Amino acid sequence: MPHTPASSVLEASPLDSVPVDAGVAEILRDAAHASGALPLPGHGQTLVLWDALAGLAARSVEAARIVEPHLDAIAILAQAREDGADLGRLDGMSDAASPATWGVFAAEGAGVLLQARRESDGWRLSGTKPWCSLAGTLSHALVTAWVDDEHRQLFAVNLRDPGVRPRTGPWVSRGLQRVVSAPVDFDAAPAQPIGDIGWYLHRPGFSWGGIGVAAIWWGGAAPLVTAIADAARSERADQAAHVYAGRADAAQWTARLALEHAAARIDAGADPAASKLLAARVRAVVADAAEEIIALADRALGPAPLTTDAAHAGRVADLRIYLRQHHAERDLARLGVAAVRS
């Protein structure tokens, strides 16, 4: 694949219509309308889905970060149905004119806890969930909560219920500024269980979603590779400029191969254990490639685009924050343990 911005080399995607310069609510609304035309992961066209996310990220990392959790939630609900879950109550959550917009809140944090209790009228969630991105804008979310001291279960929640109170911060990030990720307080909020206890974490699709995030990292870095190559084409380019271009090209190509391999394995029916190791490897490869490309762009292009080009500076800031979903050496340590045991 040529190493130019993903949006210029990939086939047309339903996400091409998402207005990246619009407000968060409009981006979510258009993505919700487009999601029905995108393939689900593991159904033979996984790379098409990831390419759509990469193409959106090439236009705007922030927009792709906004859209990805909604698509992940749609995939989770589809897999729950395939596994026999009765999701009939979800049918009334949206309509064609005003589709539901979903998030996935599964993080845990020190000093906070979200508990699920079965009451006479159904399940209720109480407590605090950390790192809930866009909770103040989304209509619904899939949320993990503790059903006892050792087990978690996934629940669907209407975020506009009076028992749900999203916080507005703190969120002082210079990247992904509009993707506010803050705690949400739940006070006996009604919830519908999705799958059995532990199903969310042990299904193959848990790992697939993590690779979808890596596809965004790859697509988000693509315009930086193009900028480095353009600098190397300048009449003033020296040997160092060509070294930067070569290293960036190799990093992007390696990451792309990892994504293609993963998509083929998933579509061939990788089991949960294999998917987990596959996701850890792909995320490590793509994260390293994206971080190398950012560093190469800094050295190849100098301070000018970081200080005078709003699009370039914003892309770098957004990508750096999003890459912190990969926990660097800690994730590599977990990969090392999994690799030696496989």
PDB file of C-alpha atoms in Angstrom, residues 9 37 67 73 82 90 101 119 124 126 158 166 171 197 218 224 239 243-244 247 251 268 272 312 314 326-327:
ATOM      1  CA  VAL A   9      -5.574   5.489  -0.767  1.00  0.00           C
ATOM      2  CA  ALA A  37     -23.011   0.080   6.617  1.00  0.00           C
ATOM      3  CA  VAL A  67     -16.269   7.283  16.783  1.00  0.00           C
ATOM      4  CA  ALA A  73     -20.169  -1.076  21.384  1.00  0.00           C
ATOM      5  CA  GLU A  82     -24.813 -14.172  18.442  1.00  0.00           C
ATOM      6  CA  LEU A  90     -32.452  -2.350  23.764  1.00  0.00           C
ATOM      7  CA  THR A 101     -24.687   6.892  20.453  1.00  0.00           C
ATOM      8  CA  GLU A 119     -33.390  -5.325  42.801  1.00  0.00           C
ATOM      9  CA  ARG A 124     -29.179  -1.114  39.417  1.00  0.00           C
ATOM     10  CA  SER A 126     -24.292   2.552  42.147  1.00  0.00           C
ATOM     11  CA  ASN A 158     -29.066   5.063  29.505  1.00  0.00           C
ATOM     12  CA  PRO A 166     -21.242  12.575  34.333  1.00  0.00           C
ATOM     13  CA  TRP A 171      -9.586  17.266  31.819  1.00  0.00           C
ATOM     14  CA  ILE A 197     -20.710 -12.746  34.372  1.00  0.00           C
ATOM     15  CA  TRP A 218      -1.669   3.794  12.195  1.00  0.00           C
ATOM     16  CA  LEU A 224       3.120  12.584   9.301  1.00  0.00           C
ATOM     17  CA  GLN A 239      20.956  12.672   3.296  1.00  0.00           C
ATOM     18  CA  VAL A 243      17.070   8.637   6.284  1.00  0.00           C
ATOM     19  CA  TYR A 244      14.059  10.071   8.123  1.00  0.00           C
ATOM     20  CA  ARG A 247      12.710   4.996   8.610  1.00  0.00           C
ATOM     21  CA  ALA A 251       7.762   1.838  10.418  1.00  0.00           C
ATOM     22  CA  ALA A 268     -10.131 -17.212  10.063  1.00  0.00           C
ATOM     23  CA  PRO A 272      -9.912 -15.975  22.682  1.00  0.00           C
ATOM     24  CA  HIS A 312      -0.042  19.302  12.243  1.00  0.00           C
ATOM     25  CA  GLY A 314      -3.110  19.210  16.737  1.00  0.00           C
ATOM     26  CA  HIS A 326      -0.823   1.611  25.226  1.00  0.00           C
ATOM     27  CA  HIS A 327       0.963   1.303  28.553  1.00  0.00           C
TER      28      HIS A 327
END
